[in-house]
Short mmCIF file of C-alpha atoms in Angstrom, two decimals:
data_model
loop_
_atom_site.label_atom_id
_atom_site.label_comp_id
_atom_site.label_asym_id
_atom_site.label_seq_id
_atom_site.Cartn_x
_atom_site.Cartn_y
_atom_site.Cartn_z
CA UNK Q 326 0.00 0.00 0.00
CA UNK Q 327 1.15 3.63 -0.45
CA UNK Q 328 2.60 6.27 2.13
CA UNK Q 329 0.16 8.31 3.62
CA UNK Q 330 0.07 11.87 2.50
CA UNK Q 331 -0.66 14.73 5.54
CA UNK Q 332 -1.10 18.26 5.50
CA UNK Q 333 2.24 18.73 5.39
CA UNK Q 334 3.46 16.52 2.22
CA UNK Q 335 2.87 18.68 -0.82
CA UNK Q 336 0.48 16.69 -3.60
CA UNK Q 337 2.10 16.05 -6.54
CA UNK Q 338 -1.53 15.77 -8.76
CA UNK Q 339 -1.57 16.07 -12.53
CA UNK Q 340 -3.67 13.58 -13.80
CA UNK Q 341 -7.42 13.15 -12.10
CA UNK Q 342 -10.15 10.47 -12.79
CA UNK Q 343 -13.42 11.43 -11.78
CA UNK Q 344 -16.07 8.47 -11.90
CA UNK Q 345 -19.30 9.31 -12.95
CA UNK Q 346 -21.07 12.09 -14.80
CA UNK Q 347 -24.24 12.74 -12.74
CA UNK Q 348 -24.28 15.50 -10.73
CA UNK Q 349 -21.56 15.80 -8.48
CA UNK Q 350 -19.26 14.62 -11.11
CA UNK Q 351 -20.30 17.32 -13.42
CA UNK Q 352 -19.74 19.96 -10.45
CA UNK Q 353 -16.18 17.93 -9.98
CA UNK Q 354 -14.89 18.07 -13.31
CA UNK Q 355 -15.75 22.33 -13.30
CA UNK Q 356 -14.29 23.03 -10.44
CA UNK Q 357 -11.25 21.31 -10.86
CA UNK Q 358 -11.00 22.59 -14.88
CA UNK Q 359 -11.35 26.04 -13.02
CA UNK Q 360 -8.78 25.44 -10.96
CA UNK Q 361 -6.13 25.60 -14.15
CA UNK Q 362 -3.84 23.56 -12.24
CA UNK Q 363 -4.21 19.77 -13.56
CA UNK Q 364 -3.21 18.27 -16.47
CA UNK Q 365 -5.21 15.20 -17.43
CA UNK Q 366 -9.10 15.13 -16.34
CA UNK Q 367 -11.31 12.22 -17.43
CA UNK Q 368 -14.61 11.44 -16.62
CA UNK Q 369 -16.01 8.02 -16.70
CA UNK Q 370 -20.05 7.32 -17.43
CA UNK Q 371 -21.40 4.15 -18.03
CA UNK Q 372 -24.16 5.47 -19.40
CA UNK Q 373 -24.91 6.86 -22.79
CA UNK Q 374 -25.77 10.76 -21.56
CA UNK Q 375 -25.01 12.76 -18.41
CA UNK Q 376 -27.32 13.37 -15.26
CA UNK Q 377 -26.46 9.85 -13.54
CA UNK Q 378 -29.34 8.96 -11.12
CA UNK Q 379 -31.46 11.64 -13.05
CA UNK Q 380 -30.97 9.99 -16.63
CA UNK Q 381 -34.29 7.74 -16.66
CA UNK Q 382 -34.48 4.14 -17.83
CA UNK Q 383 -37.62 2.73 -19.20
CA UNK Q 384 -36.44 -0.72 -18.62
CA UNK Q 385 -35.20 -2.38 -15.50
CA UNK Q 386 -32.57 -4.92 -15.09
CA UNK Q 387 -32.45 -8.07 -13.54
CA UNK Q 388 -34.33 -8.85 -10.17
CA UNK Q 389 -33.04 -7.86 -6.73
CA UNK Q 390 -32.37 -10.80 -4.69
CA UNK Q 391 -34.93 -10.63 -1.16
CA UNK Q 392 -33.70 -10.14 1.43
CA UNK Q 393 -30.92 -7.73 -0.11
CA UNK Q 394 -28.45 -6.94 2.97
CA UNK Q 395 -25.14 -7.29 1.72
CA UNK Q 396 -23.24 -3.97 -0.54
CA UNK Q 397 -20.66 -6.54 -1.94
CA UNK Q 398 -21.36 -7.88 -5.68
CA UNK Q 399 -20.03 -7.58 -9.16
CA UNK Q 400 -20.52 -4.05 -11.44
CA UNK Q 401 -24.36 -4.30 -12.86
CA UNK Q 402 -24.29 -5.44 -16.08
CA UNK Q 403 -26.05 -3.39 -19.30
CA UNK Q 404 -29.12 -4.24 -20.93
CA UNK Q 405 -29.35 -3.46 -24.39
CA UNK Q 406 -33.29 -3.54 -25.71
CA UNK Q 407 -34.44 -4.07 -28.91
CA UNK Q 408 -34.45 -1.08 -31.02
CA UNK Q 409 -32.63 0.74 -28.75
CA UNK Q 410 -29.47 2.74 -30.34
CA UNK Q 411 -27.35 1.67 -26.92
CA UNK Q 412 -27.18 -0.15 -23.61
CA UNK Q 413 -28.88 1.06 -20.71
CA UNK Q 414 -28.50 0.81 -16.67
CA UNK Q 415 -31.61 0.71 -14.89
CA UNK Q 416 -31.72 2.89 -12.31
CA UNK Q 417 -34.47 4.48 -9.63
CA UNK Q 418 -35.79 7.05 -11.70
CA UNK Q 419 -39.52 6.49 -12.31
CA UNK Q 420 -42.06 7.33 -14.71
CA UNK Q 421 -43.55 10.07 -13.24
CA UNK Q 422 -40.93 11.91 -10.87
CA UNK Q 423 -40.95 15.26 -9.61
CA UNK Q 424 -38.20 16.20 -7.27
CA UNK Q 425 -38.62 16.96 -3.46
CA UNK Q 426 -37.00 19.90 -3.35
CA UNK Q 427 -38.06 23.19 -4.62
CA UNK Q 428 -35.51 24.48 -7.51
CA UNK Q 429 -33.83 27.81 -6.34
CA UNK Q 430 -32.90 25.23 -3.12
CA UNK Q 431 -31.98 22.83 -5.82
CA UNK Q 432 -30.07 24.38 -8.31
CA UNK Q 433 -26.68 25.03 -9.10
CA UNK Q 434 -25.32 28.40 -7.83
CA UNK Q 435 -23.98 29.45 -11.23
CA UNK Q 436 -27.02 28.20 -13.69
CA UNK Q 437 -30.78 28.73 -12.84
CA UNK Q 438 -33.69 26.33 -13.72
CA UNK Q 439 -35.43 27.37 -16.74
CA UNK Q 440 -37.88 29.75 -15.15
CA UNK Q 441 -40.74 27.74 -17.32
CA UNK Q 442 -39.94 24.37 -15.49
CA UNK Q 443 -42.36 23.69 -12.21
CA UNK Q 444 -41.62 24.78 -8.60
CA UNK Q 445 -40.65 21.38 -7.99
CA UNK Q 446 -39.63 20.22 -11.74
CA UNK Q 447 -40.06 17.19 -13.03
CA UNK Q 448 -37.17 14.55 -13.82
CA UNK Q 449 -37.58 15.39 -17.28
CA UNK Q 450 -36.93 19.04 -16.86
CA UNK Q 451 -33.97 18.09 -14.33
CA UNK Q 452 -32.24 15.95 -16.91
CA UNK Q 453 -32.49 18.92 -19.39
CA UNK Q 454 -31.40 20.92 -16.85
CA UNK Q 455 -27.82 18.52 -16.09
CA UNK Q 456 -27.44 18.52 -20.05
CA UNK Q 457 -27.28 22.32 -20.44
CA UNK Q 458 -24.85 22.15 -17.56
CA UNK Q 459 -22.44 19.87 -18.81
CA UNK Q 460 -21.80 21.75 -22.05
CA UNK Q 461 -18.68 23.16 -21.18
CA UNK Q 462 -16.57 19.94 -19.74
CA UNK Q 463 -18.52 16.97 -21.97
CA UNK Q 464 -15.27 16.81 -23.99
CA UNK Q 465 -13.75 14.89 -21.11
CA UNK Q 466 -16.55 12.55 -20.72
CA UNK Q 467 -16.03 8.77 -21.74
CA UNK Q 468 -19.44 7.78 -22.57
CA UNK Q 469 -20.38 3.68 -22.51
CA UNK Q 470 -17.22 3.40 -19.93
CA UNK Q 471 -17.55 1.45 -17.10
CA UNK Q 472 -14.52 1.27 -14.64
CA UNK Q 473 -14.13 -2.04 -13.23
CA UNK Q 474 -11.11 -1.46 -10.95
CA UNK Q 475 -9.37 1.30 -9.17
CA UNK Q 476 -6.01 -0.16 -7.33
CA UNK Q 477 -3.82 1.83 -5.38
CA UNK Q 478 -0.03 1.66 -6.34
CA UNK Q 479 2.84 3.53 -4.77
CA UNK Q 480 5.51 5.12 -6.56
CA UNK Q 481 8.38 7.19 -5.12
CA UNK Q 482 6.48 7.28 -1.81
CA UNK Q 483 3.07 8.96 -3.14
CA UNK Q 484 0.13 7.15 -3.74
CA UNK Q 485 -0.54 6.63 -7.34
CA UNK Q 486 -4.23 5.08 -8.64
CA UNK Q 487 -4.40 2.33 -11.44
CA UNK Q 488 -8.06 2.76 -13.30
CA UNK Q 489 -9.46 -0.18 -15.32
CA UNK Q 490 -12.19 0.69 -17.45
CA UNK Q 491 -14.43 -1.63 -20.18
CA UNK Q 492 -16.02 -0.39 -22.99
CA UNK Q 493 -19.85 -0.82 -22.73
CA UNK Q 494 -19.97 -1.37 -26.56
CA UNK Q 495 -16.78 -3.65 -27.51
CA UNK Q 496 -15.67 -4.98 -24.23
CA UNK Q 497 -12.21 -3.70 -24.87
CA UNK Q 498 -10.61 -3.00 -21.46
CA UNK Q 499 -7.94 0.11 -21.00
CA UNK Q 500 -5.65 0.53 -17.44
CA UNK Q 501 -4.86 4.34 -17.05
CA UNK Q 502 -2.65 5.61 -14.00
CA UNK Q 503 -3.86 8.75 -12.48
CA UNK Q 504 -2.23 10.78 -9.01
CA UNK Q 505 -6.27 11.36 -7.64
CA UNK Q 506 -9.65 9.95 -8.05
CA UNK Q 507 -13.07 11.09 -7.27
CA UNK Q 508 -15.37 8.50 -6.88
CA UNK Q 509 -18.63 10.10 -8.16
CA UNK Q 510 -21.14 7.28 -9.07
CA UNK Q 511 -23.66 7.93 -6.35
CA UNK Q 512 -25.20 5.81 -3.82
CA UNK Q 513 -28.66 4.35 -5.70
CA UNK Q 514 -27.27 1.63 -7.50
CA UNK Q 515 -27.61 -1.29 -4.27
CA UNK Q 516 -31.16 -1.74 -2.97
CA UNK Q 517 -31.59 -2.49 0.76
CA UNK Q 518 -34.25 -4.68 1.74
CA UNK Q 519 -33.65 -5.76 5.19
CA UNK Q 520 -34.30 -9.46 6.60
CA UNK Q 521 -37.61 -9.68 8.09
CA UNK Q 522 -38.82 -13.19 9.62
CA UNK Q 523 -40.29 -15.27 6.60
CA UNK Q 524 -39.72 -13.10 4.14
CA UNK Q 525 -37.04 -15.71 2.04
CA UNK Q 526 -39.88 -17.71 2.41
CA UNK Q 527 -43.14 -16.01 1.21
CA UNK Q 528 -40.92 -14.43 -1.76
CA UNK Q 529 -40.02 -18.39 -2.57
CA UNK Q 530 -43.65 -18.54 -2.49
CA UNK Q 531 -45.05 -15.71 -3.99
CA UNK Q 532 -42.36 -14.27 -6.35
CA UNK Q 533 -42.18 -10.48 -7.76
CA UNK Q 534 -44.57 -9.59 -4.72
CA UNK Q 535 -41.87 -8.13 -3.18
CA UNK Q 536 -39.74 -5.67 -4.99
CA UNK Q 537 -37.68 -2.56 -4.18
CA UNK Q 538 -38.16 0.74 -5.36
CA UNK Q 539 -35.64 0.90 -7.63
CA UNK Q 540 -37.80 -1.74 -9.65
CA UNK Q 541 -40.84 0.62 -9.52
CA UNK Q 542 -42.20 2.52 -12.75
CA UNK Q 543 -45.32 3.45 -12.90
CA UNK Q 544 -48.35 2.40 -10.47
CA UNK Q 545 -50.41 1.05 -13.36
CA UNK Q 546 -49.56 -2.43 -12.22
CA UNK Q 547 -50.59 -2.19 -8.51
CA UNK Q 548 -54.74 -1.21 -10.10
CA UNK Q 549 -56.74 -2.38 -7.36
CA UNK Q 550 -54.55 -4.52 -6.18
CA UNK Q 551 -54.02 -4.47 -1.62
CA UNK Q 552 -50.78 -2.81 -1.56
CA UNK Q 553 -48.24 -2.53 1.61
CA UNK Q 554 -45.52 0.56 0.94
CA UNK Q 555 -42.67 0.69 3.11
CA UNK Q 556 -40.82 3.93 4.12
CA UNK Q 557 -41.83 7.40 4.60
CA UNK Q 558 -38.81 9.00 3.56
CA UNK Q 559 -39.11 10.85 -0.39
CA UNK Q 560 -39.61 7.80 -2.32
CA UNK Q 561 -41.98 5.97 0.16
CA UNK Q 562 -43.78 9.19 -0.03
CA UNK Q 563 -44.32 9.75 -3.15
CA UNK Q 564 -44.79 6.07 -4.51
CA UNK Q 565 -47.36 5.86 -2.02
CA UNK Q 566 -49.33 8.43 -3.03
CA UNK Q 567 -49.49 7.59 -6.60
CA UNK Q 568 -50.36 4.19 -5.71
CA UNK Q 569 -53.02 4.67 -3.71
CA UNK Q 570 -54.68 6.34 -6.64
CA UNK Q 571 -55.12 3.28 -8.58
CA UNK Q 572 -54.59 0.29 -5.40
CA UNK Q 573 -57.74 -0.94 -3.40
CA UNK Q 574 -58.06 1.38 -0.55
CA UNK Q 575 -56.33 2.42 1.89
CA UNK Q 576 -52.65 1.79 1.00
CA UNK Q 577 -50.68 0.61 4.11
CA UNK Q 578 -48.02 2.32 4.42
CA UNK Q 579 -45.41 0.66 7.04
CA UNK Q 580 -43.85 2.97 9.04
CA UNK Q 581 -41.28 3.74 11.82
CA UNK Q 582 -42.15 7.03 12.56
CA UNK Q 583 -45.31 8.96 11.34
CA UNK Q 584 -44.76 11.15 7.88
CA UNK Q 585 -43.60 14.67 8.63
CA UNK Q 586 -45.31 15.43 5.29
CA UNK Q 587 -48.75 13.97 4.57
CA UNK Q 588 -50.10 14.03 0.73
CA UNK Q 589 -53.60 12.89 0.23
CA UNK Q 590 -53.50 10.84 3.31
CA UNK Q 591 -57.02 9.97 2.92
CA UNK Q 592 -55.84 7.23 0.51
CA UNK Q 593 -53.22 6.00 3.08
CA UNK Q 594 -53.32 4.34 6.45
CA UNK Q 595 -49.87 4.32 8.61
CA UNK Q 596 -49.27 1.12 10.23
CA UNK Q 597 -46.45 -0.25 12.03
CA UNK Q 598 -43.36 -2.19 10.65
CA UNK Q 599 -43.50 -5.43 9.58
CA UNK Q 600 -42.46 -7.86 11.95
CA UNK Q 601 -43.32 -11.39 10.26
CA UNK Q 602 -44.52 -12.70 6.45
CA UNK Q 603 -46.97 -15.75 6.74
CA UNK Q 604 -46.84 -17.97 4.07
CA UNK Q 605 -49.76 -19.46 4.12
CA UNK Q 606 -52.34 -17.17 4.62
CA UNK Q 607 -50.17 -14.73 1.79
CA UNK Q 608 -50.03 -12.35 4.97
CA UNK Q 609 -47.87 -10.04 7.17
CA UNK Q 610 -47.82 -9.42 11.11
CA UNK Q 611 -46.72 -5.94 12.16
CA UNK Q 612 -45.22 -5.11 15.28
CA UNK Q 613 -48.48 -3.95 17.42
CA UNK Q 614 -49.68 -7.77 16.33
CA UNK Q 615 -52.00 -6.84 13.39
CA UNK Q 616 -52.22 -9.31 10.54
CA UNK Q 617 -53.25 -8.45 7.18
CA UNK Q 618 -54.47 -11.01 4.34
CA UNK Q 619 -53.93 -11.60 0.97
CA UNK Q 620 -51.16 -8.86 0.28
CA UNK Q 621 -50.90 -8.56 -3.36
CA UNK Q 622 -47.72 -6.22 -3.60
CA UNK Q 623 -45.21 -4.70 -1.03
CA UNK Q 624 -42.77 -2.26 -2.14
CA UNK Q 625 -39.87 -1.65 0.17
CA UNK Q 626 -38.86 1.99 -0.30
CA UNK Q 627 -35.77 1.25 2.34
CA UNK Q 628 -32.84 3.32 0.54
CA UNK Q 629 -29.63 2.12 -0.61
CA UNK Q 630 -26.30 0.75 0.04
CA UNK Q 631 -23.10 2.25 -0.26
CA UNK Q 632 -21.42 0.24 -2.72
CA UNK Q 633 -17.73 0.56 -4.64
CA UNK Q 634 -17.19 -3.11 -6.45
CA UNK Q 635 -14.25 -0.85 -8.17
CA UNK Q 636 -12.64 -0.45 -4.95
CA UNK Q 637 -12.68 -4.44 -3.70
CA UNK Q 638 -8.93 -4.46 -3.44
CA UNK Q 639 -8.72 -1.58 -0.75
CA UNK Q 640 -7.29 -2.44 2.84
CA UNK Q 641 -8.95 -1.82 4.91
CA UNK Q 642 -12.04 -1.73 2.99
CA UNK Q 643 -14.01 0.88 2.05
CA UNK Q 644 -17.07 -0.27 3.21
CA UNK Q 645 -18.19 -3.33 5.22
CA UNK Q 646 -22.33 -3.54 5.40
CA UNK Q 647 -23.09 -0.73 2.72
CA UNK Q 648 -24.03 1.90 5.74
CA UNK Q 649 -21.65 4.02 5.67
CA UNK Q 650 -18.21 5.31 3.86
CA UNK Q 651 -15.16 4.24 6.10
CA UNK Q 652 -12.24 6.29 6.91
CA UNK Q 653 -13.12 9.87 5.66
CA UNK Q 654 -12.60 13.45 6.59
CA UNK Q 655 -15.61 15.67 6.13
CA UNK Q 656 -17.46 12.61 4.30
CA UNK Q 657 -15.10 14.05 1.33
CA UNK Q 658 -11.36 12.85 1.70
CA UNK Q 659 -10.01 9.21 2.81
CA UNK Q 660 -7.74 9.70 5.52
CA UNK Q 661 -5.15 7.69 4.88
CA UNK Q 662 -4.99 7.98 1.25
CA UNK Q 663 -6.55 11.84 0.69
CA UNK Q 664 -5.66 11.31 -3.27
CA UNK Q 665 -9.03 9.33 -3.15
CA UNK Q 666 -12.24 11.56 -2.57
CA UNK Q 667 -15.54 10.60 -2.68
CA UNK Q 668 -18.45 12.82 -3.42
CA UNK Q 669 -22.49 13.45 -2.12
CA UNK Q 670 -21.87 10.85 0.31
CA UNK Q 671 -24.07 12.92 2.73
CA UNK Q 672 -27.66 12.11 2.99
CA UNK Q 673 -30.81 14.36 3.54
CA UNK Q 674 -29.17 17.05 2.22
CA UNK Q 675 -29.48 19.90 -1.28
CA UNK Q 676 -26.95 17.88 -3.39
CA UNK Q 677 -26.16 19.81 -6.28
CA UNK Q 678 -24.67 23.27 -4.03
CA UNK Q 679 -23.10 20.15 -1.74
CA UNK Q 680 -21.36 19.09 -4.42
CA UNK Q 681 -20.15 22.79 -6.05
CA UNK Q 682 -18.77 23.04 -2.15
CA UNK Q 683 -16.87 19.34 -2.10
CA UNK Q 684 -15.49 20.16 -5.52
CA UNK Q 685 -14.41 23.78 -4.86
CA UNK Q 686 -12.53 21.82 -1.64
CA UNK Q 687 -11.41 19.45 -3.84
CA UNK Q 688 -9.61 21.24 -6.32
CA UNK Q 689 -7.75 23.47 -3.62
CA UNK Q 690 -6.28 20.89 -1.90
CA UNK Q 691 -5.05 18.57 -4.41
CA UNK Q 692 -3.25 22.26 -5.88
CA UNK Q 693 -1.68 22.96 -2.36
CA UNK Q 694 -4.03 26.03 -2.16
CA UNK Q 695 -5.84 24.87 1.00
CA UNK Q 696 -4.40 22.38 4.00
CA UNK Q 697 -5.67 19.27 5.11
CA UNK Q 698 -5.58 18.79 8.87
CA UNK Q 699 -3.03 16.66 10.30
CA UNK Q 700 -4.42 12.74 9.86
CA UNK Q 701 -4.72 12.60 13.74
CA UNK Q 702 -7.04 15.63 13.04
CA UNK Q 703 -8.99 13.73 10.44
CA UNK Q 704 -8.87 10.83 12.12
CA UNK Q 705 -10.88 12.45 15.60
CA UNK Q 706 -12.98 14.00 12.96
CA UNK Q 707 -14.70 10.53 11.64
CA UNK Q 708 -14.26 9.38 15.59
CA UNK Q 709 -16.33 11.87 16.74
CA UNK Q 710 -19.05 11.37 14.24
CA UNK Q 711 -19.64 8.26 15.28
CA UNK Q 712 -19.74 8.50 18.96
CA UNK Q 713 -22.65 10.87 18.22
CA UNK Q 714 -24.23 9.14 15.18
CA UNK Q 715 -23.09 5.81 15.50
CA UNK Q 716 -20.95 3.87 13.11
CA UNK Q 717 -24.60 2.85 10.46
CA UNK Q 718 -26.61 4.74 8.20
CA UNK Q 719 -27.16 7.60 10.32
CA UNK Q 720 -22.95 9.02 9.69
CA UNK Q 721 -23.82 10.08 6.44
CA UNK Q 722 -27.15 12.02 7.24
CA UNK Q 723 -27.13 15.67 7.80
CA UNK Q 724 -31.03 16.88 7.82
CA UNK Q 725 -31.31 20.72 8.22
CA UNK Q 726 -29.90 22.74 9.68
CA UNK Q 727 -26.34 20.67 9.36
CA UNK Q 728 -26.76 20.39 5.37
CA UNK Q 729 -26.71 24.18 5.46
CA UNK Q 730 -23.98 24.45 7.80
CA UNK Q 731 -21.86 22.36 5.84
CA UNK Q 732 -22.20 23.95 2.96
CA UNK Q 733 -21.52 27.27 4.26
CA UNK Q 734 -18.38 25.19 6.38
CA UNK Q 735 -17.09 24.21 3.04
CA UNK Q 736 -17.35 27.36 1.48
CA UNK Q 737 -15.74 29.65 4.13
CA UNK Q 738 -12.87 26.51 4.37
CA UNK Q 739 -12.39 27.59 0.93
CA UNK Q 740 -12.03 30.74 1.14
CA UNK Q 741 -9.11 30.73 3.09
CA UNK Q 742 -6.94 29.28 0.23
CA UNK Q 743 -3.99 31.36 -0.85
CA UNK Q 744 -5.18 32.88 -4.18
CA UNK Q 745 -8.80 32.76 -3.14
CA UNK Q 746 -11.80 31.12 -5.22
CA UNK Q 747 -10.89 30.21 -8.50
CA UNK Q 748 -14.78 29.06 -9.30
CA UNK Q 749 -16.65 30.23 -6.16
CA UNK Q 750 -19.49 27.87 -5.03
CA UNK Q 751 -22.76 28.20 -3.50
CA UNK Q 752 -23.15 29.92 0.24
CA UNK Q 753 -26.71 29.86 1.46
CA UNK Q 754 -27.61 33.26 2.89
CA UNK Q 755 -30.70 33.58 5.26
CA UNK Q 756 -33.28 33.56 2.71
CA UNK Q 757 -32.32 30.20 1.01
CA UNK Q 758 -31.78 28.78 4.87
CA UNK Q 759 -34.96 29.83 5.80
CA UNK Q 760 -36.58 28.22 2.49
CA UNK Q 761 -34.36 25.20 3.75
CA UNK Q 762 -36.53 25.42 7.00
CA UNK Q 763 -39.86 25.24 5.47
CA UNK Q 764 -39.61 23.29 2.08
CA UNK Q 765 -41.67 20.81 3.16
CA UNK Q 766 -44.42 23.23 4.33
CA UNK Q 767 -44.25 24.67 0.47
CA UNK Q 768 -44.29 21.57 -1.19
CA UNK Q 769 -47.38 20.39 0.24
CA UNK Q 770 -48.97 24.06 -0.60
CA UNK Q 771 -47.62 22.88 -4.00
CA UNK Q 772 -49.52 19.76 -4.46
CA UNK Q 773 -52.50 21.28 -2.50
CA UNK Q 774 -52.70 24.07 -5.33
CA UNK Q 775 -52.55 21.62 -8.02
CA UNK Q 776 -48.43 20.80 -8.31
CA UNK Q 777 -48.25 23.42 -11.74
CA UNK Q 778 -46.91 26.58 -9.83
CA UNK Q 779 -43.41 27.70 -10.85
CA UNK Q 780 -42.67 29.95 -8.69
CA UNK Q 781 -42.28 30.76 -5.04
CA UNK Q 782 -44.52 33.58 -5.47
CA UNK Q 783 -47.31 31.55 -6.69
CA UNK Q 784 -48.05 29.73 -3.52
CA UNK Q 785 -47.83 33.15 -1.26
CA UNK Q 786 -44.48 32.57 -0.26
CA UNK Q 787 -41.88 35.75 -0.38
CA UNK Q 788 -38.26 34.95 -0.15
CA UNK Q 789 -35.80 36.94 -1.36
CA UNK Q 790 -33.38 34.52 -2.66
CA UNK Q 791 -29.87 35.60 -3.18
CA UNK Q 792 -26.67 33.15 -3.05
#
């Protein structure tokens, strides 16, 4: 394995991979081409267009296995359907999508939403959106490239990264050496669906009852059908609701905690987790005791697992269960090898201005413009985070007000680099923290007023939003 670089080695990086051309590493490759201090930057997409979770597939592939615990696997493998012009990844995007968060939260600090698009626009107009805003750095893209392995080498006591990539279309494999990486592909790819008493069993018995969101489309196919939903979070949210539309009524909709945000509840009842499947009687047993009969679907909308296949060789490894990222500094930088960053790790949080701050951060420290800490620093850093948030799923989530504060953290940390910003990202004054504070409130005045309103202004809100 290589040395480990501190604050106070200097970082001899020329040559950058960045993997993955969704959002965050879009936001990567701009800030670092701002920077004007790298030589080589190449991004790697699988897929055939930018926007990574936000580029939709029609078609899924293959079937997730239930339960689905484990983060450890192969890379997916490409479908390629008739009449399409190329392969496609399935991913969670469905059919009719509109994002949770209103878009001057949303949006990039540098490029505005096209003031036609929807308060909360639609994946469709987000896509568009990720298109227009990878004009400027698509010449570094490798579309249809899928990296397969990432090794860590060292040379003359720095840590150097080996990249294999495979063409999507030929096959034909390429090994690259880079001095820094930015792992960019996201965190949707690995469903979680966690191991409930008898549920091997009743999806044995009963297959494609169960799936995961991930798998879900449309809710044409749950028509009057006795539907369980589980998860209030976005997705469980707004799957639910369009099921319940079409499903006999009410949904169930299995819960932990009650739904901060209720959306034409009426068609919804909130029960309890599930605590046992029954084969026989096709039924579940929640935790207050309740059984229910003759389920016809359940859709676990449970979340993801953290998942680098590319990275199987690291010691020691990245991740373990799929909770959480191990060994990192501000959820941005691996401690021990800070050449390796990973991006939008944090959850419940505005990704898009997240990522502008990460990648501003990014490209001043790999140009010796801004200081790590010391790695006993870094080290108390992800020490600390656990003994408050514990060492599972809840490290990564920030929830307002922290998403704010780190985003303002990240900027000011910026700002202290020697030659100031070269590409300055987002800081959210008052006005977009307050609209932080309440988006919930204005997205259910949204769907209450019909879900067509574009602006803030529309609804009765005032907010004077300025970056």
């Amino acid at each position: 394995m290589g040395s480990v670089t501190t604050s106070h080695e200097l970082f001899e990086v020329r040559r950058i991979a960045i993997i993955g051309a969704g959002p965050s590493g879009l936001a990567a490759a701009k800030y670092l081409i701002a920077e004007d201090s790298y030589e080589q930057l190449d991004v790697y997409e699988q897929q055939p267009e930018v926007g990574g979770v936000w580029f939709y597939s029609p078609e899924i592939v293959g079937v997730t296995p239930v339960p689905h615990t484990t983060p450890r696997g192969p890379p997916e493998l490409p479908i390629w359907p008739k009449g399409s012009p190329a392969p496609l990844f399935s991913n969670p995007m469905y059919q009719h999508l509109n994002t949770n968060i209103p878009k001057p939260l949303m949006q990039y600090s540098d490029q505005n939403f096209d003031s036609q698009s929807r308060l909360f626009p639609s994946r469709q107009d987000v896509q568009t959106y990720l298109i227009k805003y990878s004009q400027d750095v698509r010449h570094l893209i490798k579309f249809f490239t899928q990296v397969a392995d990432v090794h860590l080498v060292s040379k003359d006591g720095k840590d150097h990264w080996e990249l294999t990539s495979r063409s999507i279309i030929t096959e034909e494999q390429k090994t690259v050496e880079y001095d820094a990486v930015i792992v960019a592909n996201g965190h949707y790819s690995v469903p979680f669906i966690p191991a409930v008493q008898g549920i091997e069993a009743f999806n044995a018995a009963y297959p494609s009852t169960i799936i995961h969101s991930k798998a879900y489309r449309s809710p044409d196919a749950f028509k009057n059908n006795k539907v369980i939903v589980i998860g209030s979070a976005a997705s469980g949210l707004d799957i639910g609701t369009q099921i319940s539309k079409v499903c006999r009524k009410p949904l169930l909709n299995s819960v932990k905690t009650s739904s901060e945000l209720k959306l034409e509840q009426e068609n919804k009842e909130e029960v309890p987790p599930i605590a046992e499947y029954l084969v026989d009687e096709r039924a579940v047993r929640f935790e207050d005791g309740r059984i229910e009969k003759d389920i016809d679907a359940i859709v676990y909308c449970t979340g993801y697992l953290y998942s680098y296949p590319f990275l199987k060789s690291m010691e020691p490894p990245i991740v373990t269960n799929g909770r959480r990222v191990r060994d990192t500094y501000e959820q941005l930088f691996h401690i021990n090898h800070p050449t390796l960053a990973f991006t939008a790790l944090p959850q419940k949080s505005i990704p898009f201005p997240l990522s502008e701050a990460q990648a501003a951060a990014i490209a001043k420290v790999w140009a010796n413009k801004l200081a790590l800490p010391s790695k006993l620093k870094m080290i108390e850093f992800e020490e600390k985070r656990i003994e408050e948030l514990g060492d599972g799923a809840g490290f990564h989530v920030l929830g307002f007000p922290n998403d704010a504060r780190y985003i303002n953290f990240m900027y000011d940390w910026v700002k202290t680099a020697n030659d100031g910003f070269a590409k300055e990202p987002a800081r959210w004054g008052s006005e977009l923290v307050h609209l932080r504070e309440r988006y919930q409130e204005v997205r259910k005045k949204f769907v209450e007023a019909g879900g067509q309103a574009k602006t803030l202004e529309e609804l009765g809100f005032e907010f004077s939003l300025k970056y």
